JSON list of C-alpha atoms and ligand atoms in Angstrom, two decimals:
[
{"chain": "B", "resi": 3, "resn": "MET", "atom": "CA", "xyz": [-15.15, -5.38, -10.96]},
{"chain": "B", "resi": 4, "resn": "THR", "atom": "CA", "xyz": [-11.69, -3.93, -11.39]},
{"chain": "B", "resi": 5, "resn": "ASN", "atom": "CA", "xyz": [-12.07, -0.95, -9.09]},
{"chain": "B", "resi": 6, "resn": "ASN", "atom": "CA", "xyz": [-8.99, -0.10, -7.12]},
{"chain": "B", "resi": 7, "resn": "LYS", "atom": "CA", "xyz": [-7.29, -3.40, -7.95]},
{"chain": "B", "resi": 8, "resn": "TYR", "atom": "CA", "xyz": [-4.94, -4.54, -5.24]},
{"chain": "B", "resi": 9, "resn": "LYS", "atom": "CA", "xyz": [-1.36, -4.89, -6.36]},
{"chain": "B", "resi": 10, "resn": "ILE", "atom": "CA", "xyz": [0.57, -7.88, -5.05]},
{"chain": "B", "resi": 11, "resn": "LEU", "atom": "CA", "xyz": [4.33, -8.32, -5.19]},
{"chain": "B", "resi": 12, "resn": "LEU", "atom": "CA", "xyz": [5.15, -12.02, -5.53]},
{"chain": "B", "resi": 13, "resn": "VAL", "atom": "CA", "xyz": [8.71, -12.87, -4.47]},
{"chain": "B", "resi": 14, "resn": "GLU", "atom": "CA", "xyz": [9.43, -16.44, -5.53]},
{"chain": "B", "resi": 15, "resn": "ASP", "atom": "CA", "xyz": [12.34, -18.07, -7.39]},
{"chain": "B", "resi": 16, "resn": "ASP", "atom": "CA", "xyz": [10.63, -21.36, -8.29]},
{"chain": "B", "resi": 17, "resn": "GLU", "atom": "CA", "xyz": [9.19, -20.92, -11.77]},
{"chain": "B", "resi": 18, "resn": "ASN", "atom": "CA", "xyz": [6.43, -23.51, -11.42]},
{"chain": "B", "resi": 19, "resn": "ILE", "atom": "CA", "xyz": [5.14, -22.10, -8.15]},
{"chain": "B", "resi": 20, "resn": "ARG", "atom": "CA", "xyz": [5.39, -18.60, -9.58]},
{"chain": "B", "resi": 21, "resn": "THR", "atom": "CA", "xyz": [3.33, -19.50, -12.64]},
{"chain": "B", "resi": 22, "resn": "VAL", "atom": "CA", "xyz": [0.63, -21.21, -10.60]},
{"chain": "B", "resi": 23, "resn": "ILE", "atom": "CA", "xyz": [0.32, -18.41, -8.04]},
{"chain": "B", "resi": 24, "resn": "THR", "atom": "CA", "xyz": [0.37, -15.68, -10.70]},
{"chain": "B", "resi": 25, "resn": "ALA", "atom": "CA", "xyz": [-2.42, -17.34, -12.70]},
{"chain": "B", "resi": 26, "resn": "MET", "atom": "CA", "xyz": [-4.43, -17.82, -9.54]},
{"chain": "B", "resi": 27, "resn": "LEU", "atom": "CA", "xyz": [-4.03, -14.20, -8.40]},
{"chain": "B", "resi": 28, "resn": "GLU", "atom": "CA", "xyz": [-4.82, -12.78, -11.83]},
{"chain": "B", "resi": 29, "resn": "ALA", "atom": "CA", "xyz": [-7.92, -14.96, -12.05]},
{"chain": "B", "resi": 30, "resn": "SER", "atom": "CA", "xyz": [-9.00, -13.32, -8.77]},
{"chain": "B", "resi": 31, "resn": "ASP", "atom": "CA", "xyz": [-8.43, -9.90, -10.30]},
{"chain": "B", "resi": 32, "resn": "TYR", "atom": "CA", "xyz": [-5.26, -8.97, -8.43]},
{"chain": "B", "resi": 33, "resn": "GLN", "atom": "CA", "xyz": [-2.52, -7.12, -10.23]},
{"chain": "B", "resi": 34, "resn": "VAL", "atom": "CA", "xyz": [0.74, -9.09, -9.90]},
{"chain": "B", "resi": 35, "resn": "VAL", "atom": "CA", "xyz": [4.35, -7.88, -9.89]},
{"chain": "B", "resi": 36, "resn": "ILE", "atom": "CA", "xyz": [7.01, -10.61, -9.88]},
{"chain": "B", "resi": 37, "resn": "ALA", "atom": "CA", "xyz": [10.50, -10.77, -8.40]},
{"chain": "B", "resi": 38, "resn": "GLU", "atom": "CA", "xyz": [12.76, -13.85, -8.53]},
{"chain": "B", "resi": 39, "resn": "THR", "atom": "CA", "xyz": [15.43, -12.50, -6.21]},
{"chain": "B", "resi": 40, "resn": "CYS", "atom": "CA", "xyz": [15.69, -10.56, -2.98]},
{"chain": "B", "resi": 41, "resn": "ALA", "atom": "CA", "xyz": [17.50, -7.71, -4.72]},
{"chain": "B", "resi": 42, "resn": "LEU", "atom": "CA", "xyz": [14.83, -7.36, -7.39]},
{"chain": "B", "resi": 43, "resn": "ALA", "atom": "CA", "xyz": [12.11, -7.60, -4.76]},
{"chain": "B", "resi": 44, "resn": "LYS", "atom": "CA", "xyz": [13.55, -4.59, -2.90]},
{"chain": "B", "resi": 45, "resn": "MET", "atom": "CA", "xyz": [13.68, -2.59, -6.12]},
{"chain": "B", "resi": 46, "resn": "LEU", "atom": "CA", "xyz": [10.16, -3.47, -7.22]},
{"chain": "B", "resi": 47, "resn": "PHE", "atom": "CA", "xyz": [8.82, -2.88, -3.74]},
{"chain": "B", "resi": 48, "resn": "SER", "atom": "CA", "xyz": [9.89, 0.76, -3.83]},
{"chain": "B", "resi": 49, "resn": "SER", "atom": "CA", "xyz": [8.95, 1.38, -7.44]},
{"chain": "B", "resi": 50, "resn": "HIS", "atom": "CA", "xyz": [5.54, -0.36, -7.38]},
{"chain": "B", "resi": 51, "resn": "GLN", "atom": "CA", "xyz": [4.43, 0.18, -3.79]},
{"chain": "B", "resi": 52, "resn": "PRO", "atom": "CA", "xyz": [2.36, -3.00, -3.67]},
{"chain": "B", "resi": 53, "resn": "ASP", "atom": "CA", "xyz": [-0.62, -3.42, -1.34]},
{"chain": "B", "resi": 54, "resn": "LEU", "atom": "CA", "xyz": [0.63, -6.81, -0.17]},
{"chain": "B", "resi": 55, "resn": "VAL", "atom": "CA", "xyz": [3.74, -9.00, -0.55]},
{"chain": "B", "resi": 56, "resn": "LEU", "atom": "CA", "xyz": [3.87, -12.80, -0.90]},
{"chain": "B", "resi": 57, "resn": "LEU", "atom": "CA", "xyz": [7.37, -13.70, 0.18]},
{"chain": "B", "resi": 58, "resn": "ASP", "atom": "CA", "xyz": [9.28, -16.95, -0.33]},
{"chain": "B", "resi": 59, "resn": "LEU", "atom": "CA", "xyz": [12.11, -17.29, 2.19]},
{"chain": "B", "resi": 60, "resn": "GLY", "atom": "CA", "xyz": [14.51, -19.48, 0.17]},
{"chain": "B", "resi": 61, "resn": "LEU", "atom": "CA", "xyz": [15.74, -17.09, -2.50]},
{"chain": "B", "resi": 62, "resn": "PRO", "atom": "CA", "xyz": [18.89, -17.52, -4.62]},
{"chain": "B", "resi": 63, "resn": "ASP", "atom": "CA", "xyz": [20.69, -14.32, -3.61]},
{"chain": "B", "resi": 64, "resn": "ALA", "atom": "CA", "xyz": [19.61, -13.91, 0.04]},
{"chain": "B", "resi": 65, "resn": "ASP", "atom": "CA", "xyz": [17.23, -15.14, 2.71]},
{"chain": "B", "resi": 66, "resn": "GLY", "atom": "CA", "xyz": [13.75, -13.65, 2.22]},
{"chain": "B", "resi": 67, "resn": "MET", "atom": "CA", "xyz": [13.97, -12.53, 5.86]},
{"chain": "B", "resi": 68, "resn": "ARG", "atom": "CA", "xyz": [16.43, -9.89, 4.70]},
{"chain": "B", "resi": 69, "resn": "PHE", "atom": "CA", "xyz": [13.79, -8.39, 2.44]},
{"chain": "B", "resi": 70, "resn": "LEU", "atom": "CA", "xyz": [11.26, -8.43, 5.26]},
{"chain": "B", "resi": 71, "resn": "GLU", "atom": "CA", "xyz": [13.63, -6.76, 7.71]},
{"chain": "B", "resi": 72, "resn": "THR", "atom": "CA", "xyz": [14.57, -4.12, 5.15]},
{"chain": "B", "resi": 73, "resn": "ILE", "atom": "CA", "xyz": [11.04, -3.09, 4.23]},
{"chain": "B", "resi": 74, "resn": "ARG", "atom": "CA", "xyz": [9.87, -3.12, 7.86]},
{"chain": "B", "resi": 75, "resn": "GLN", "atom": "CA", "xyz": [12.30, -0.32, 8.61]},
{"chain": "B", "resi": 76, "resn": "ASN", "atom": "CA", "xyz": [9.81, 2.07, 7.05]},
{"chain": "B", "resi": 77, "resn": "SER", "atom": "CA", "xyz": [6.75, 0.22, 5.82]},
{"chain": "B", "resi": 78, "resn": "LEU", "atom": "CA", "xyz": [3.70, -1.51, 7.25]},
{"chain": "B", "resi": 79, "resn": "THR", "atom": "CA", "xyz": [2.71, -3.08, 3.93]},
{"chain": "B", "resi": 80, "resn": "PRO", "atom": "CA", "xyz": [1.29, -6.51, 4.75]},
{"chain": "B", "resi": 81, "resn": "VAL", "atom": "CA", "xyz": [3.60, -9.45, 4.04]},
{"chain": "B", "resi": 82, "resn": "ILE", "atom": "CA", "xyz": [2.55, -13.10, 3.87]},
{"chain": "B", "resi": 83, "resn": "VAL", "atom": "CA", "xyz": [5.50, -15.47, 4.02]},
{"chain": "B", "resi": 84, "resn": "LEU", "atom": "CA", "xyz": [5.38, -18.53, 1.74]},
{"chain": "B", "resi": 85, "resn": "SER", "atom": "CA", "xyz": [7.81, -21.18, 2.73]},
{"chain": "B", "resi": 86, "resn": "ALA", "atom": "CA", "xyz": [8.58, -24.88, 2.79]},
{"chain": "B", "resi": 87, "resn": "ARG", "atom": "CA", "xyz": [10.01, -24.35, 6.26]},
{"chain": "B", "resi": 88, "resn": "THR", "atom": "CA", "xyz": [7.69, -25.82, 8.83]},
{"chain": "B", "resi": 89, "resn": "ALA", "atom": "CA", "xyz": [9.66, -25.20, 12.02]},
{"chain": "B", "resi": 90, "resn": "GLU", "atom": "CA", "xyz": [7.86, -23.03, 14.59]},
{"chain": "B", "resi": 91, "resn": "GLN", "atom": "CA", "xyz": [11.05, -21.13, 15.07]},
{"chain": "B", "resi": 92, "resn": "ASP", "atom": "CA", "xyz": [11.03, -19.95, 11.47]},
{"chain": "B", "resi": 93, "resn": "LYS", "atom": "CA", "xyz": [7.41, -18.85, 11.69]},
{"chain": "B", "resi": 94, "resn": "VAL", "atom": "CA", "xyz": [8.04, -16.95, 14.92]},
{"chain": "B", "resi": 95, "resn": "ARG", "atom": "CA", "xyz": [11.12, -15.34, 13.43]},
{"chain": "B", "resi": 96, "resn": "ALA", "atom": "CA", "xyz": [9.17, -14.21, 10.37]},
{"chain": "B", "resi": 97, "resn": "LEU", "atom": "CA", "xyz": [6.24, -12.92, 12.43]},
{"chain": "B", "resi": 98, "resn": "ASP", "atom": "CA", "xyz": [8.56, -11.19, 14.90]},
{"chain": "B", "resi": 99, "resn": "ALA", "atom": "CA", "xyz": [10.29, -9.53, 11.96]},
{"chain": "B", "resi": 100, "resn": "GLY", "atom": "CA", "xyz": [6.91, -8.14, 10.94]},
{"chain": "B", "resi": 101, "resn": "ALA", "atom": "CA", "xyz": [5.30, -10.72, 8.65]},
{"chain": "B", "resi": 102, "resn": "ASN", "atom": "CA", "xyz": [1.50, -10.53, 8.90]},
{"chain": "B", "resi": 103, "resn": "ASP", "atom": "CA", "xyz": [0.89, -14.18, 8.17]},
{"chain": "B", "resi": 104, "resn": "TYR", "atom": "CA", "xyz": [2.66, -17.38, 7.23]},
{"chain": "B", "resi": 105, "resn": "VAL", "atom": "CA", "xyz": [1.59, -20.07, 4.76]},
{"chain": "B", "resi": 106, "resn": "THR", "atom": "CA", "xyz": [3.49, -23.35, 4.57]},
{"chain": "B", "resi": 107, "resn": "LYS", "atom": "CA", "xyz": [4.05, -25.02, 1.19]},
{"chain": "B", "resi": 108, "resn": "PRO", "atom": "CA", "xyz": [2.36, -26.92, -0.26]},
{"chain": "B", "resi": 109, "resn": "PHE", "atom": "CA", "xyz": [-0.84, -24.93, 0.14]},
{"chain": "B", "resi": 110, "resn": "GLY", "atom": "CA", "xyz": [-4.13, -24.90, -1.73]},
{"chain": "B", "resi": 111, "resn": "ALA", "atom": "CA", "xyz": [-5.30, -22.01, -3.89]},
{"chain": "B", "resi": 112, "resn": "ALA", "atom": "CA", "xyz": [-8.40, -21.45, -1.78]},
{"chain": "B", "resi": 113, "resn": "GLU", "atom": "CA", "xyz": [-6.36, -21.26, 1.42]},
{"chain": "B", "resi": 114, "resn": "LEU", "atom": "CA", "xyz": [-3.87, -18.77, 0.04]},
{"chain": "B", "resi": 115, "resn": "LEU", "atom": "CA", "xyz": [-6.60, -16.54, -1.43]},
{"chain": "B", "resi": 116, "resn": "ALA", "atom": "CA", "xyz": [-8.47, -16.59, 1.87]},
{"chain": "B", "resi": 117, "resn": "ARG", "atom": "CA", "xyz": [-5.31, -15.56, 3.74]},
{"chain": "B", "resi": 118, "resn": "ILE", "atom": "CA", "xyz": [-4.71, -12.72, 1.29]},
{"chain": "B", "resi": 119, "resn": "ARG", "atom": "CA", "xyz": [-8.27, -11.43, 1.60]},
{"chain": "B", "resi": 120, "resn": "SER", "atom": "CA", "xyz": [-8.19, -11.61, 5.36]},
{"chain": "B", "resi": 121, "resn": "THR", "atom": "CA", "xyz": [-4.79, -9.88, 5.60]},
{"chain": "B", "resi": 122, "resn": "LEU", "atom": "CA", "xyz": [-5.90, -7.05, 3.33]},
{"chain": "B", "resi": 123, "resn": "ARG", "atom": "CA", "xyz": [-9.12, -6.67, 5.28]},
{"chain": "B", "resi": 124, "resn": "THR", "atom": "CA", "xyz": [-7.40, -6.60, 8.66]},
{"chain": "B", "resi": 125, "resn": "CYS", "atom": "CA", "xyz": [-4.84, -4.06, 7.55]},
{"chain": "B", "resi": 126, "resn": "ARG", "atom": "CA", "xyz": [-7.50, -1.86, 6.04]},
{"chain": "B", "resi": 127, "resn": "HIS", "atom": "CA", "xyz": [-9.57, -1.99, 9.21]},
{"chain": "B", "resi": 128, "resn": "CYS", "atom": "CA", "xyz": [-6.55, -1.15, 11.36]},
{"chain": "B", "resi": 129, "resn": "ALA", "atom": "CA", "xyz": [-5.81, 1.84, 9.17]},
{"chain": "B", "resi": 130, "resn": "ASP", "atom": "CA", "xyz": [-9.45, 2.92, 9.30]},
{"chain": "B", "resi": 131, "resn": "ALA", "atom": "CA", "xyz": [-10.26, 2.25, 12.92]},
{"chain": "B", "resi": 132, "resn": "GLY", "atom": "CA", "xyz": [-11.97, 5.29, 14.36]},
{"chain": "B", "resi": 133, "resn": "LYS", "atom": "CA", "xyz": [-9.92, 7.65, 12.27]},
{"chain": "B", "resi": 134, "resn": "LEU", "atom": "CA", "xyz": [-11.67, 8.26, 9.01]},
{"chain": "B", "resi": 135, "resn": "PRO", "atom": "CA", "xyz": [-15.00, 10.02, 8.89]},
{"chain": "B", "resi": 136, "resn": "SER", "atom": "CA", "xyz": [-17.69, 8.26, 6.92]},
{"chain": "B", "resi": 137, "resn": "GLY", "atom": "CA", "xyz": [-19.64, 9.72, 4.07]},
{"chain": "B", "resi": 138, "resn": "LYS", "atom": "CA", "xyz": [-18.21, 11.90, 1.38]},
{"chain": "B", "resi": 139, "resn": "PHE", "atom": "CA", "xyz": [-15.74, 14.74, 1.11]},
{"chain": "B", "resi": 140, "resn": "ARG", "atom": "CA", "xyz": [-16.07, 17.34, -1.61]},
{"chain": "B", "resi": 141, "resn": "LEU", "atom": "CA", "xyz": [-13.66, 20.04, -2.65]},
{"chain": "B", "resi": 142, "resn": "ARG", "atom": "CA", "xyz": [-14.69, 21.72, -5.90]},
{"chain": "B", "resi": 143, "resn": "ASP", "atom": "CA", "xyz": [-14.61, 18.91, -8.51]},
{"chain": "B", "resi": 144, "resn": "LEU", "atom": "CA", "xyz": [-12.77, 16.48, -6.20]},
{"chain": "B", "resi": 145, "resn": "THR", "atom": "CA", "xyz": [-14.87, 13.88, -4.38]},
{"chain": "B", "resi": 146, "resn": "ILE", "atom": "CA", "xyz": [-13.67, 11.30, -1.87]},
{"chain": "B", "resi": 147, "resn": "ASP", "atom": "CA", "xyz": [-16.05, 8.48, -0.99]},
{"chain": "B", "resi": 148, "resn": "TYR", "atom": "CA", "xyz": [-14.76, 7.34, 2.40]},
{"chain": "B", "resi": 149, "resn": "ASP", "atom": "CA", "xyz": [-17.00, 4.27, 2.60]},
{"chain": "B", "resi": 150, "resn": "ALA", "atom": "CA", "xyz": [-15.93, 2.91, -0.77]},
{"chain": "B", "resi": 151, "resn": "ARG", "atom": "CA", "xyz": [-12.38, 4.32, -0.49]},
{"chain": "B", "resi": 152, "resn": "ARG", "atom": "CA", "xyz": [-12.70, 5.82, -3.96]},
{"chain": "B", "resi": 153, "resn": "VAL", "atom": "CA", "xyz": [-11.66, 9.18, -5.36]},
{"chain": "B", "resi": 154, "resn": "PHE", "atom": "CA", "xyz": [-13.25, 11.08, -8.24]},
{"chain": "B", "resi": 155, "resn": "VAL", "atom": "CA", "xyz": [-12.45, 14.23, -10.20]},
{"chain": "B", "resi": 156, "resn": "GLN", "atom": "CA", "xyz": [-15.41, 15.54, -12.20]},
{"chain": "B", "resi": 157, "resn": "GLU", "atom": "CA", "xyz": [-17.15, 12.14, -11.73]},
{"chain": "B", "resi": 158, "resn": "ARG", "atom": "CA", "xyz": [-14.15, 10.34, -13.26]},
{"chain": "B", "resi": 159, "resn": "GLU", "atom": "CA", "xyz": [-12.61, 7.80, -10.91]},
{"chain": "B", "resi": 160, "resn": "ILE", "atom": "CA", "xyz": [-8.93, 8.29, -10.04]},
{"chain": "B", "resi": 161, "resn": "LYS", "atom": "CA", "xyz": [-7.19, 4.97, -9.43]},
{"chain": "B", "resi": 162, "resn": "LEU", "atom": "CA", "xyz": [-5.03, 5.27, -6.34]},
{"chain": "B", "resi": 163, "resn": "THR", "atom": "CA", "xyz": [-2.98, 2.71, -4.43]},
{"chain": "B", "resi": 164, "resn": "GLN", "atom": "CA", "xyz": [-4.04, 2.06, -0.85]},
{"chain": "B", "resi": 165, "resn": "THR", "atom": "CA", "xyz": [-1.22, 4.27, 0.46]},
{"chain": "B", "resi": 166, "resn": "GLU", "atom": "CA", "xyz": [-2.07, 7.10, -1.93]},
{"chain": "B", "resi": 167, "resn": "TYR", "atom": "CA", "xyz": [-5.70, 6.83, -0.89]},
{"chain": "B", "resi": 168, "resn": "ASN", "atom": "CA", "xyz": [-4.74, 6.90, 2.80]},
{"chain": "B", "resi": 169, "resn": "ILE", "atom": "CA", "xyz": [-2.67, 10.04, 2.23]},
{"chain": "B", "resi": 170, "resn": "ILE", "atom": "CA", "xyz": [-5.37, 11.96, 0.39]},
{"chain": "B", "resi": 171, "resn": "ALA", "atom": "CA", "xyz": [-8.01, 10.82, 2.89]},
{"chain": "B", "resi": 172, "resn": "LEU", "atom": "CA", "xyz": [-5.81, 12.01, 5.75]},
{"chain": "B", "resi": 173, "resn": "LEU", "atom": "CA", "xyz": [-5.26, 15.42, 4.14]},
{"chain": "B", "resi": 174, "resn": "SER", "atom": "CA", "xyz": [-8.97, 15.79, 3.44]},
{"chain": "B", "resi": 175, "resn": "GLU", "atom": "CA", "xyz": [-9.78, 14.98, 7.06]},
{"chain": "B", "resi": 176, "resn": "HIS", "atom": "CA", "xyz": [-7.58, 17.89, 8.08]},
{"chain": "B", "resi": 177, "resn": "CYS", "atom": "CA", "xyz": [-8.58, 20.07, 5.17]},
{"chain": "B", "resi": 178, "resn": "GLY", "atom": "CA", "xyz": [-7.20, 23.61, 5.39]},
{"chain": "B", "resi": 179, "resn": "LYS", "atom": "CA", "xyz": [-4.54, 22.65, 7.92]},
{"chain": "B", "resi": 180, "resn": "MET", "atom": "CA", "xyz": [-0.85, 22.15, 7.21]},
{"chain": "B", "resi": 181, "resn": "MET", "atom": "CA", "xyz": [0.08, 18.59, 8.06]},
{"chain": "B", "resi": 182, "resn": "THR", "atom": "CA", "xyz": [3.74, 18.13, 8.88]},
{"chain": "B", "resi": 183, "resn": "TYR", "atom": "CA", "xyz": [5.69, 15.32, 7.23]},
{"chain": "B", "resi": 184, "resn": "SER", "atom": "CA", "xyz": [6.17, 13.60, 10.57]},
{"chain": "B", "resi": 185, "resn": "ALA", "atom": "CA", "xyz": [2.48, 13.78, 11.54]},
{"chain": "B", "resi": 186, "resn": "MET", "atom": "CA", "xyz": [1.53, 12.31, 8.16]},
{"chain": "B", "resi": 187, "resn": "ILE", "atom": "CA", "xyz": [4.19, 9.60, 8.33]},
{"chain": "B", "resi": 188, "resn": "GLN", "atom": "CA", "xyz": [3.07, 8.69, 11.83]},
{"chain": "B", "resi": 189, "resn": "SER", "atom": "CA", "xyz": [-0.52, 8.38, 10.68]},
{"chain": "B", "resi": 190, "resn": "ILE", "atom": "CA", "xyz": [0.12, 6.57, 7.39]},
{"chain": "B", "resi": 191, "resn": "TRP", "atom": "CA", "xyz": [2.94, 4.18, 8.28]},
{"chain": "B", "resi": 192, "resn": "GLY", "atom": "CA", "xyz": [2.82, 4.17, 12.06]},
{"chain": "B", "resi": 193, "resn": "TYR", "atom": "CA", "xyz": [6.41, 5.08, 12.69]},
{"chain": "B", "resi": 194, "resn": "PRO", "atom": "CA", "xyz": [9.05, 7.30, 11.12]},
{"chain": "B", "resi": 195, "resn": "SER", "atom": "CA", "xyz": [12.37, 6.26, 9.63]},
{"chain": "B", "resi": 196, "resn": "GLU", "atom": "CA", "xyz": [15.08, 7.71, 7.45]},
{"chain": "B", "resi": 197, "resn": "GLY", "atom": "CA", "xyz": [13.40, 7.14, 4.09]},
{"chain": "B", "resi": 198, "resn": "SER", "atom": "CA", "xyz": [9.89, 8.11, 5.19]},
{"chain": "B", "resi": 199, "resn": "VAL", "atom": "CA", "xyz": [9.85, 11.71, 4.00]},
{"chain": "B", "resi": 200, "resn": "LYS", "atom": "CA", "xyz": [11.13, 10.65, 0.60]},
{"chain": "B", "resi": 201, "resn": "LYS", "atom": "CA", "xyz": [8.49, 7.94, 0.44]},
{"chain": "B", "resi": 202, "resn": "LEU", "atom": "CA", "xyz": [5.78, 10.42, 1.35]},
{"chain": "B", "resi": 203, "resn": "GLN", "atom": "CA", "xyz": [7.00, 12.81, -1.34]},
{"chain": "B", "resi": 204, "resn": "VAL", "atom": "CA", "xyz": [7.04, 10.05, -3.95]},
{"chain": "B", "resi": 205, "resn": "ASN", "atom": "CA", "xyz": [3.48, 9.06, -3.06]},
{"chain": "B", "resi": 206, "resn": "MET", "atom": "CA", "xyz": [2.40, 12.69, -3.15]},
{"chain": "B", "resi": 207, "resn": "ALA", "atom": "CA", "xyz": [3.99, 13.18, -6.58]},
{"chain": "B", "resi": 208, "resn": "ASN", "atom": "CA", "xyz": [2.00, 10.19, -7.83]},
{"chain": "B", "resi": 209, "resn": "ILE", "atom": "CA", "xyz": [-1.21, 11.56, -6.33]},
{"chain": "B", "resi": 210, "resn": "ARG", "atom": "CA", "xyz": [-0.67, 14.95, -7.97]},
{"chain": "B", "resi": 211, "resn": "LYS", "atom": "CA", "xyz": [0.03, 13.33, -11.30]},
{"chain": "B", "resi": 212, "resn": "LYS", "atom": "CA", "xyz": [-3.08, 11.17, -11.08]},
{"chain": "B", "resi": 213, "resn": "LEU", "atom": "CA", "xyz": [-5.22, 14.17, -10.10]},
{"chain": "B", "resi": 214, "resn": "GLY", "atom": "CA", "xyz": [-3.80, 16.08, -13.06]},
{"chain": "B", "resi": 215, "resn": "ILE", "atom": "CA", "xyz": [-2.03, 18.68, -10.92]},
{"chain": "B", "resi": 216, "resn": "THR", "atom": "CA", "xyz": [0.90, 20.33, -12.68]},
{"chain": "B", "resi": 217, "resn": "PRO", "atom": "CA", "xyz": [3.82, 21.95, -10.78]},
{"chain": "B", "resi": 218, "resn": "GLY", "atom": "CA", "xyz": [2.77, 25.24, -9.23]},
{"chain": "B", "resi": 219, "resn": "ASP", "atom": "CA", "xyz": [-0.91, 24.36, -9.42]},
{"chain": "B", "resi": 220, "resn": "VAL", "atom": "CA", "xyz": [-2.43, 24.60, -5.91]},
{"chain": "B", "resi": 221, "resn": "ARG", "atom": "CA", "xyz": [-6.00, 23.64, -6.78]},
{"chain": "B", "resi": 222, "resn": "TYR", "atom": "CA", "xyz": [-6.19, 20.87, -4.16]},
{"chain": "B", "resi": 223, "resn": "ILE", "atom": "CA", "xyz": [-2.90, 20.49, -2.33]},
{"chain": "B", "resi": 224, "resn": "THR", "atom": "CA", "xyz": [-0.15, 22.89, -1.28]},
{"chain": "B", "resi": 225, "resn": "ASN", "atom": "CA", "xyz": [3.35, 21.71, -0.47]},
{"chain": "B", "resi": 226, "resn": "GLU", "atom": "CA", "xyz": [5.35, 23.79, 1.96]},
{"chain": "B", "resi": 227, "resn": "LEU", "atom": "CA", "xyz": [8.88, 22.62, 1.34]},
{"chain": "B", "resi": 228, "resn": "GLY", "atom": "CA", "xyz": [10.52, 21.16, 4.42]},
{"chain": "B", "resi": 229, "resn": "VAL", "atom": "CA", "xyz": [7.28, 21.43, 6.42]},
{"chain": "B", "resi": 230, "resn": "GLY", "atom": "CA", "xyz": [4.42, 19.44, 4.99]},
{"chain": "B", "resi": 231, "resn": "TYR", "atom": "CA", "xyz": [1.25, 19.43, 2.94]},
{"chain": "B", "resi": 232, "resn": "ARG", "atom": "CA", "xyz": [-2.14, 21.04, 3.11]},
{"chain": "B", "resi": 233, "resn": "MET", "atom": "CA", "xyz": [-5.37, 20.37, 1.33]},
{"chain": "B", "resi": 234, "resn": "ASN", "atom": "CA", "xyz": [-6.76, 23.75, 0.35]},
{"chain": "B", "resi": 235, "resn": "GLY", "atom": "CA", "xyz": [-10.19, 25.07, 1.10]},
{"chain": "B", "resi": 236, "resn": "GLU", "atom": "CA", "xyz": [-13.04, 24.26, 3.36]},
{"chain": "B", "resi": 237, "resn": "ARG", "atom": "CA", "xyz": [-14.88, 21.02, 3.06]},
{"chain": "B", "resi": 238, "resn": "ASP", "atom": "CA", "xyz": [-18.56, 21.04, 2.14]},
{"chain": "B", "resi": 239, "resn": "GLU", "atom": "CA", "xyz": [-20.68, 18.84, 4.31]},
{"chain": "O", "resi": 529, "resn": "LIG", "atom": "CA1", "xyz": [12.52, -20.79, -3.07]}
]
């Protein structure tokens, strides 16, 4: 099963650990993006928009905490800290800075995989809790299966990241209504920040591309510049 593969950003400078974790994640069907430094991690985080980050704290160019603090300014993407540091103080600091979990090295493969699964599950449930309708949404040849979190155009599955899925699900829930950038940002990421609108626009551009929407085409989604987005049409029950 390779449906909607989760993408994990692994930030780790130790080559041996990196190799072991990468092999383990790929064997479990995760897609892995690798960064050896804090600077590269920040870059890859914005370009790849991973579903989860595994973060080593002792990095050559900066403390991994810097990365965590930076991304938490405008992202709720789950982060599991991997570190040799065992002091409570370090764990509290990482969790206070927004880490979702903390795994101390050395750790077993089974333990790490279990933590990843549980973190992804928790975050998904938080995002879903009482908000998304169940069943299916249909708009012409576009179908959203809310239970499976899958999107189809003419029966062909469109592979979306979790964030892209959350955006299109949100728009479909409010089909026909203009959703302002800030309302969408609030709902998708929980809180606004300086880069949020840009991030929303980048995600939306990816969604349009994946749905095969060319500029000017308003088949599914309209963008009102400076205001927000709207999914067009009435939903069929
Ligand atoms: Ca390290």
